CSV table of C-alpha atoms in Angstrom, one decimal:
chain,number,residue,atom,x,y,z
A,1,MET,CA,-9.1,-214.6,29.3
A,2,PRO,CA,-10.7,-213.8,26.2
A,3,VAL,CA,-9.0,-213.3,22.9
A,4,THR,CA,-9.8,-210.0,21.1
A,5,THR,CA,-9.5,-210.3,17.8
A,6,VAL,CA,-8.2,-207.0,16.4
A,7,PRO,CA,-9.6,-206.3,12.7
A,8,GLU,CA,-7.4,-206.0,9.8
A,9,SER,CA,-8.2,-202.6,8.6
A,10,ALA,CA,-6.9,-201.3,12.9
A,11,VAL,CA,-3.4,-202.7,11.5
A,12,PRO,CA,-1.1,-199.8,10.4
A,13,GLY,CA,-0.1,-200.3,6.9
A,14,SER,CA,-3.2,-203.0,6.1
A,15,ALA,CA,-4.9,-200.9,3.6
A,16,GLY,CA,-2.2,-200.7,2.0
A,17,ARG,CA,-2.2,-204.3,1.5
A,18,THR,CA,-5.8,-204.9,0.3
A,19,GLY,CA,-5.6,-201.6,-1.3
A,20,PRO,CA,-5.3,-201.8,-5.4
A,21,ARG,CA,-1.6,-200.7,-4.7
A,22,GLY,CA,-1.5,-204.1,-2.4
A,23,ARG,CA,-3.3,-205.9,-4.9
A,24,LEU,CA,-1.2,-204.7,-7.9
A,25,ALA,CA,1.9,-204.9,-5.8
A,26,ALA,CA,0.5,-209.6,-5.0
A,27,PHE,CA,-0.3,-209.7,-8.8
A,28,LEU,CA,3.4,-208.6,-10.5
A,29,ASP,CA,5.0,-210.1,-7.1
A,30,ARG,CA,3.5,-213.7,-8.5
A,31,HIS,CA,4.0,-212.8,-12.0
A,32,ALA,CA,7.3,-212.4,-12.8
A,33,ARG,CA,7.1,-212.0,-16.7
A,34,VAL,CA,4.2,-209.5,-16.0
A,35,ARG,CA,6.8,-207.6,-14.3
A,36,LEU,CA,9.8,-207.4,-16.4
A,37,ALA,CA,7.4,-206.9,-19.1
A,38,LEU,CA,6.5,-203.7,-16.7
A,39,LEU,CA,9.7,-202.9,-16.3
A,40,LEU,CA,11.1,-203.0,-19.6
A,41,SER,CA,8.8,-201.3,-21.9
A,42,ALA,CA,10.3,-197.9,-21.2
A,43,PRO,CA,13.0,-198.6,-22.6
A,44,MET,CA,11.3,-201.0,-26.1
A,45,ALA,CA,9.2,-198.4,-26.7
A,46,TRP,CA,12.1,-195.9,-26.8
A,47,LEU,CA,14.7,-198.1,-28.9
A,48,GLY,CA,10.8,-198.8,-31.0
A,49,ILE,CA,10.5,-195.2,-31.7
A,50,ALA,CA,14.1,-193.5,-31.8
A,51,TYR,CA,15.4,-196.4,-34.0
A,52,LEU,CA,13.6,-198.7,-35.9
A,53,GLY,CA,11.4,-196.1,-36.4
A,54,ALA,CA,14.1,-193.9,-37.6
A,55,LEU,CA,15.1,-197.2,-39.9
A,56,ALA,CA,11.7,-197.0,-41.5
A,57,ALA,CA,11.8,-193.8,-41.7
A,58,LEU,CA,15.1,-193.7,-43.7
A,59,PHE,CA,14.0,-196.4,-45.9
A,60,VAL,CA,10.8,-195.7,-46.5
A,61,THR,CA,12.5,-192.1,-47.8
A,62,ALA,CA,14.9,-194.1,-49.6
A,63,PHE,CA,12.6,-195.0,-52.4
A,64,TRP,CA,11.2,-191.3,-53.2
A,65,SER,CA,13.2,-188.8,-55.5
A,66,VAL,CA,13.6,-185.2,-55.8
A,67,ASP,CA,12.2,-182.4,-58.4
A,68,THR,CA,15.0,-181.1,-60.2
A,69,PHE,CA,14.0,-178.3,-60.9
A,70,THR,CA,12.3,-177.2,-58.0
A,71,GLY,CA,14.2,-179.5,-55.5
A,72,ASP,CA,11.4,-180.5,-54.0
A,73,LEU,CA,10.2,-183.9,-52.3
A,74,ILE,CA,8.0,-186.8,-54.6
A,75,ARG,CA,6.8,-188.9,-52.8
A,76,VAL,CA,6.1,-191.4,-55.5
A,77,PHE,CA,7.7,-195.2,-55.0
A,78,THR,CA,10.5,-195.1,-56.9
A,79,TRP,CA,13.9,-197.6,-57.4
A,80,ALA,CA,15.7,-195.2,-59.4
A,81,ASN,CA,17.7,-194.5,-56.2
A,82,PHE,CA,18.8,-197.9,-56.0
A,83,GLN,CA,19.8,-198.8,-59.8
A,84,ASP,CA,22.3,-195.3,-59.2
A,85,LEU,CA,24.0,-196.7,-56.6
A,86,VAL,CA,23.9,-200.6,-58.4
A,87,THR,CA,25.6,-199.3,-61.4
A,88,GLY,CA,27.5,-196.4,-61.0
A,89,ASP,CA,31.4,-197.5,-60.5
A,90,VAL,CA,31.9,-194.3,-58.2
A,91,TYR,CA,29.1,-195.7,-54.9
A,92,ARG,CA,30.4,-199.0,-56.6
A,93,THR,CA,34.1,-197.9,-55.6
A,94,ILE,CA,33.3,-196.3,-52.4
A,95,ALA,CA,32.0,-198.8,-50.9
A,96,LEU,CA,34.1,-201.3,-50.6
A,97,ARG,CA,36.7,-198.2,-50.1
A,98,SER,CA,34.1,-198.2,-46.5
A,99,LEU,CA,34.5,-202.0,-46.0
A,100,GLY,CA,38.6,-201.9,-46.2
A,101,VAL,CA,38.9,-198.7,-44.6
A,102,ALA,CA,36.1,-200.6,-41.2
A,103,VAL,CA,37.9,-204.2,-41.8
A,104,ALA,CA,41.8,-202.1,-41.5
A,105,VAL,CA,41.0,-200.4,-39.0
A,106,THR,CA,39.1,-203.6,-36.7
A,107,LEU,CA,42.2,-206.1,-37.6
A,108,ILE,CA,44.9,-202.5,-36.6
A,109,ASP,CA,43.0,-202.3,-33.1
A,110,LEU,CA,42.6,-206.4,-32.3
A,111,VAL,CA,47.0,-205.9,-32.8
A,112,ILE,CA,47.4,-203.2,-30.7
A,113,ALA,CA,44.1,-203.8,-28.4
A,114,PHE,CA,45.1,-207.4,-28.0
A,115,PRO,CA,48.7,-207.8,-25.9
A,116,MET,CA,47.4,-204.2,-24.0
A,117,ALA,CA,44.6,-206.2,-22.7
A,118,PHE,CA,46.3,-209.1,-21.7
A,119,ALA,CA,49.4,-207.3,-20.0
A,120,MET,CA,46.0,-205.6,-18.0
A,121,ALA,CA,44.4,-208.6,-17.0
A,122,LYS,CA,47.0,-210.4,-16.0
A,123,LEU,CA,50.2,-209.0,-15.9
A,124,ALA,CA,49.6,-206.2,-13.7
A,125,SER,CA,48.7,-205.7,-10.3
A,126,PRO,CA,45.3,-205.3,-8.8
A,127,ARG,CA,46.0,-201.7,-8.2
A,128,ALA,CA,48.1,-201.4,-11.8
A,129,GLN,CA,44.9,-202.8,-13.5
A,130,ARG,CA,42.2,-199.7,-11.9
A,131,TRP,CA,45.1,-197.0,-13.1
A,132,LEU,CA,45.7,-198.5,-16.8
A,133,VAL,CA,41.9,-199.5,-17.8
A,134,ILE,CA,41.7,-195.1,-16.1
A,135,MET,CA,44.3,-194.7,-18.8
A,136,VAL,CA,42.7,-195.9,-21.5
A,137,LEU,CA,39.3,-194.7,-20.7
A,138,THR,CA,41.0,-191.0,-20.1
A,139,PRO,CA,40.8,-190.2,-24.2
A,140,LEU,CA,37.2,-190.6,-24.3
A,141,TRP,CA,36.7,-188.0,-22.6
A,142,ALA,CA,38.3,-185.5,-24.7
A,143,SER,CA,36.2,-184.5,-27.7
A,144,TYR,CA,35.9,-186.1,-30.6
A,145,LEU,CA,37.3,-183.4,-32.7
A,146,VAL,CA,39.8,-182.5,-30.7
A,147,LYS,CA,41.9,-185.9,-31.4
A,148,ALA,CA,40.9,-185.6,-34.6
A,149,TYR,CA,42.6,-182.3,-35.5
A,150,ALA,CA,45.2,-183.0,-33.1
A,151,TRP,CA,45.9,-185.7,-36.1
A,152,ARG,CA,45.2,-183.6,-38.1
A,153,VAL,CA,48.5,-180.3,-37.1
A,154,MET,CA,50.6,-184.3,-36.5
A,155,LEU,CA,49.8,-186.0,-40.3
A,156,SER,CA,50.1,-182.5,-41.6
A,157,SER,CA,53.2,-182.0,-44.2
A,158,GLU,CA,55.1,-179.9,-41.6
A,159,GLY,CA,54.0,-181.7,-38.8
A,160,ILE,CA,55.6,-184.0,-36.1
A,161,LEU,CA,55.1,-187.4,-38.8
A,162,GLY,CA,54.3,-185.6,-42.1
A,163,TRP,CA,52.7,-188.4,-43.8
A,164,GLY,CA,50.5,-185.7,-44.8
A,165,TYR,CA,46.3,-186.3,-46.1
A,166,GLY,CA,44.8,-189.8,-47.5
A,167,LEU,CA,43.1,-192.6,-46.8
A,168,GLY,CA,46.1,-194.5,-44.6
A,169,ALA,CA,46.0,-191.1,-42.2
A,170,THR,CA,42.2,-191.7,-41.8
A,171,ILE,CA,42.7,-195.4,-41.3
A,172,ILE,CA,45.2,-194.2,-38.2
A,173,THR,CA,42.6,-191.3,-37.2
A,174,LEU,CA,40.0,-194.1,-37.4
A,175,SER,CA,42.0,-196.7,-35.4
A,176,TYR,CA,43.0,-194.2,-32.3
A,177,LEU,CA,39.4,-193.0,-31.9
A,178,TRP,CA,38.1,-196.8,-31.5
A,179,LEU,CA,41.1,-197.9,-29.8
A,180,PRO,CA,39.6,-198.3,-25.9
A,181,TYR,CA,36.3,-199.9,-27.3
A,182,MET,CA,38.2,-202.6,-28.6
A,183,ILE,CA,40.4,-203.0,-25.6
A,184,LEU,CA,38.0,-202.8,-23.3
A,185,PRO,CA,35.7,-205.7,-24.0
A,186,ILE,CA,38.7,-208.1,-24.6
A,187,TYR,CA,39.9,-206.6,-21.0
A,188,ALA,CA,36.4,-207.9,-20.2
A,189,GLY,CA,37.2,-211.4,-21.6
A,190,LEU,CA,40.7,-211.8,-20.6
A,191,GLU,CA,39.7,-211.0,-16.7
A,192,ARG,CA,36.9,-213.6,-16.7
A,193,LEU,CA,39.4,-216.3,-18.1
A,194,PRO,CA,41.0,-218.5,-14.9
A,195,ASP,CA,44.6,-218.6,-14.3
A,196,SER,CA,44.8,-222.1,-13.7
A,197,LEU,CA,44.1,-223.0,-17.1
A,198,LEU,CA,47.0,-220.9,-18.4
A,199,GLU,CA,48.9,-222.7,-16.0
A,200,ALA,CA,47.7,-225.8,-16.5
A,201,ALA,CA,48.4,-226.3,-20.0
A,202,GLY,CA,52.2,-225.2,-19.0
A,203,ASP,CA,51.7,-228.3,-17.4
A,204,LEU,CA,50.8,-230.0,-20.3
A,205,GLY,CA,54.1,-228.9,-21.9
A,206,ALA,CA,51.7,-225.9,-24.0
A,207,ARG,CA,54.4,-223.4,-25.2
A,208,GLY,CA,52.8,-219.5,-25.4
A,209,TRP,CA,51.2,-220.0,-29.2
A,210,ARG,CA,49.8,-223.3,-28.7
A,211,THR,CA,48.0,-221.8,-25.2
A,212,PHE,CA,47.2,-218.9,-26.9
A,213,ARG,CA,45.5,-221.0,-29.6
A,214,THR,CA,43.7,-223.9,-28.4
A,215,VAL,CA,42.6,-221.4,-24.8
A,216,VAL,CA,43.1,-218.2,-25.1
A,217,TRP,CA,42.2,-216.9,-28.1
A,218,PRO,CA,38.9,-219.6,-27.9
A,219,LEU,CA,37.5,-218.2,-24.6
A,220,THR,CA,37.9,-214.8,-25.5
A,221,PHE,CA,36.9,-214.9,-28.7
A,222,PRO,CA,33.5,-213.5,-27.7
A,223,ALA,CA,35.0,-210.5,-26.3
A,224,VAL,CA,36.7,-210.0,-29.7
A,225,VAL,CA,33.8,-210.3,-31.8
A,226,ALA,CA,32.0,-207.4,-29.3
A,227,GLY,CA,34.7,-205.1,-29.1
A,228,SER,CA,34.9,-205.4,-33.9
A,229,ILE,CA,31.2,-204.2,-33.7
A,230,PHE,CA,32.2,-201.4,-32.2
A,231,THR,CA,35.2,-201.1,-34.2
A,232,PHE,CA,33.4,-201.9,-37.0
A,233,SER,CA,30.5,-200.0,-37.5
A,234,LEU,CA,31.7,-196.7,-35.9
A,235,SER,CA,34.4,-197.0,-38.8
A,236,LEU,CA,32.1,-197.9,-41.8
A,237,GLY,CA,29.7,-194.7,-40.4
A,238,ASP,CA,31.8,-192.2,-39.6
A,239,TYR,CA,32.6,-189.0,-42.3
A,240,ILE,CA,34.1,-186.4,-40.2
A,241,ALA,CA,38.0,-187.5,-39.9
A,242,VAL,CA,37.7,-188.4,-43.7
A,243,LYS,CA,36.6,-185.0,-44.1
A,244,ILE,CA,39.5,-183.8,-41.3
A,245,VAL,CA,42.4,-186.2,-42.9
A,246,GLY,CA,40.8,-188.0,-45.6
A,247,GLY,CA,42.6,-185.3,-48.2
A,248,ARG,CA,40.0,-186.5,-51.3
A,249,SER,CA,38.9,-189.6,-50.0
A,250,GLN,CA,34.9,-190.5,-50.1
A,251,LEU,CA,33.4,-193.4,-47.7
A,252,ILE,CA,30.2,-193.4,-47.3
A,253,GLY,CA,29.4,-190.7,-44.2
A,254,ASN,CA,30.7,-188.3,-46.7
A,255,VAL,CA,28.0,-189.1,-49.4
A,256,VAL,CA,25.5,-189.2,-47.6
A,257,TYR,CA,26.0,-186.4,-45.5
A,258,ASP,CA,26.9,-184.2,-49.6
A,259,ASN,CA,23.8,-185.1,-50.2
A,260,ILE,CA,21.6,-184.3,-47.5
A,261,GLY,CA,23.9,-180.7,-47.6
A,262,ALA,CA,24.5,-179.6,-50.6
A,263,ALA,CA,23.2,-181.5,-52.8
A,264,ASN,CA,19.7,-181.4,-51.1
A,265,ASN,CA,18.8,-185.3,-52.4
A,266,LEU,CA,17.4,-186.6,-49.0
A,267,PRO,CA,15.6,-189.8,-50.6
A,268,PHE,CA,19.8,-190.3,-52.6
A,269,ALA,CA,20.9,-190.2,-49.6
A,270,ALA,CA,18.8,-192.1,-47.6
A,271,ALA,CA,19.3,-195.4,-50.1
A,272,VAL,CA,23.3,-194.4,-49.4
A,273,ALA,CA,23.0,-195.0,-46.0
A,274,THR,CA,21.0,-198.1,-46.7
A,275,VAL,CA,24.0,-199.5,-47.2
A,276,PRO,CA,26.3,-200.0,-43.9
A,277,VAL,CA,22.9,-201.1,-43.4
A,278,VAL,CA,23.0,-204.1,-44.6
A,279,ILE,CA,26.6,-203.9,-44.2
A,280,MET,CA,26.6,-204.6,-40.3
A,281,LEU,CA,23.3,-206.7,-40.5
A,282,VAL,CA,24.9,-209.1,-43.0
A,283,TYR,CA,27.6,-208.9,-40.5
A,284,LEU,CA,26.3,-209.4,-37.5
A,285,THR,CA,23.7,-212.8,-38.8
A,286,ALA,CA,28.3,-214.6,-39.9
A,287,VAL,CA,29.0,-213.6,-35.9
A,288,ARG,CA,25.4,-215.5,-34.8
A,289,ARG,CA,26.5,-218.7,-36.7
A,290,THR,CA,29.8,-219.0,-35.3
A,291,GLY,CA,28.1,-219.0,-31.9
A,292,ALA,CA,30.0,-216.0,-30.8
A,293,LEU,CA,27.4,-213.7,-29.6
A,294,GLU,CA,25.5,-216.6,-27.4
A,295,ASN,CA,28.3,-216.1,-25.4
A,296,LEU,CA,28.9,-212.4,-24.5
């Protein structure tokens, strides 16, 4: 019996495989890097335009000046803003104060978050872990202003704590606001830590502190770094909390905000805004040298 050959074009769906879309799909299937580049093109373009583009515009604006009489921008290159920033004692004090607040908030959150995350990851049952994660996430669902003003009420002289406003109140408020960002990365790192390593350390005679120092801390250090990046950067650039509970204290964020608003000096505000950017770049470079970022 003669065999009849059916043309490929007569097979349903074959036209799609041999048409432009089919050839494109076959090309992408063979070239994984091209496919990955196309998938990442949109988010990378958004990152480049919305983030890197904004930083570039900020940096360029920092070299302009403002006409003190008319308030108009003078788009002429000048180092005056950075000279004022470096030579002014008040701005150095504010920069160091902001850095100290960010470090204090990070350390306080680390001290509180690590035992909480350890209890969630290693002591709680699987069902309890889910509920504890929800409890940690719950404060993030509330408005920033609601939480900040709640601390203002508690810290006021007539409030429950009555400690008053100032730099200490700012550190307490920021520590509360950013605590979940420290707990969750450490919890994720501890959850990946095999229980067998802790049992092996105990079998070899290591006590609690030595087990923590030689087993737990080295393996969870990348998670601690991840949490510190959040708490440190968020505290360094915050300007709302210090306005609400900081009293007369000034941080970098307040200087930027005041120069954009009341002072109407956008170039100087841009110059001040480069300070936390530089600090974060130095911090990330230092962290990268420890090798922690490669293990995140």
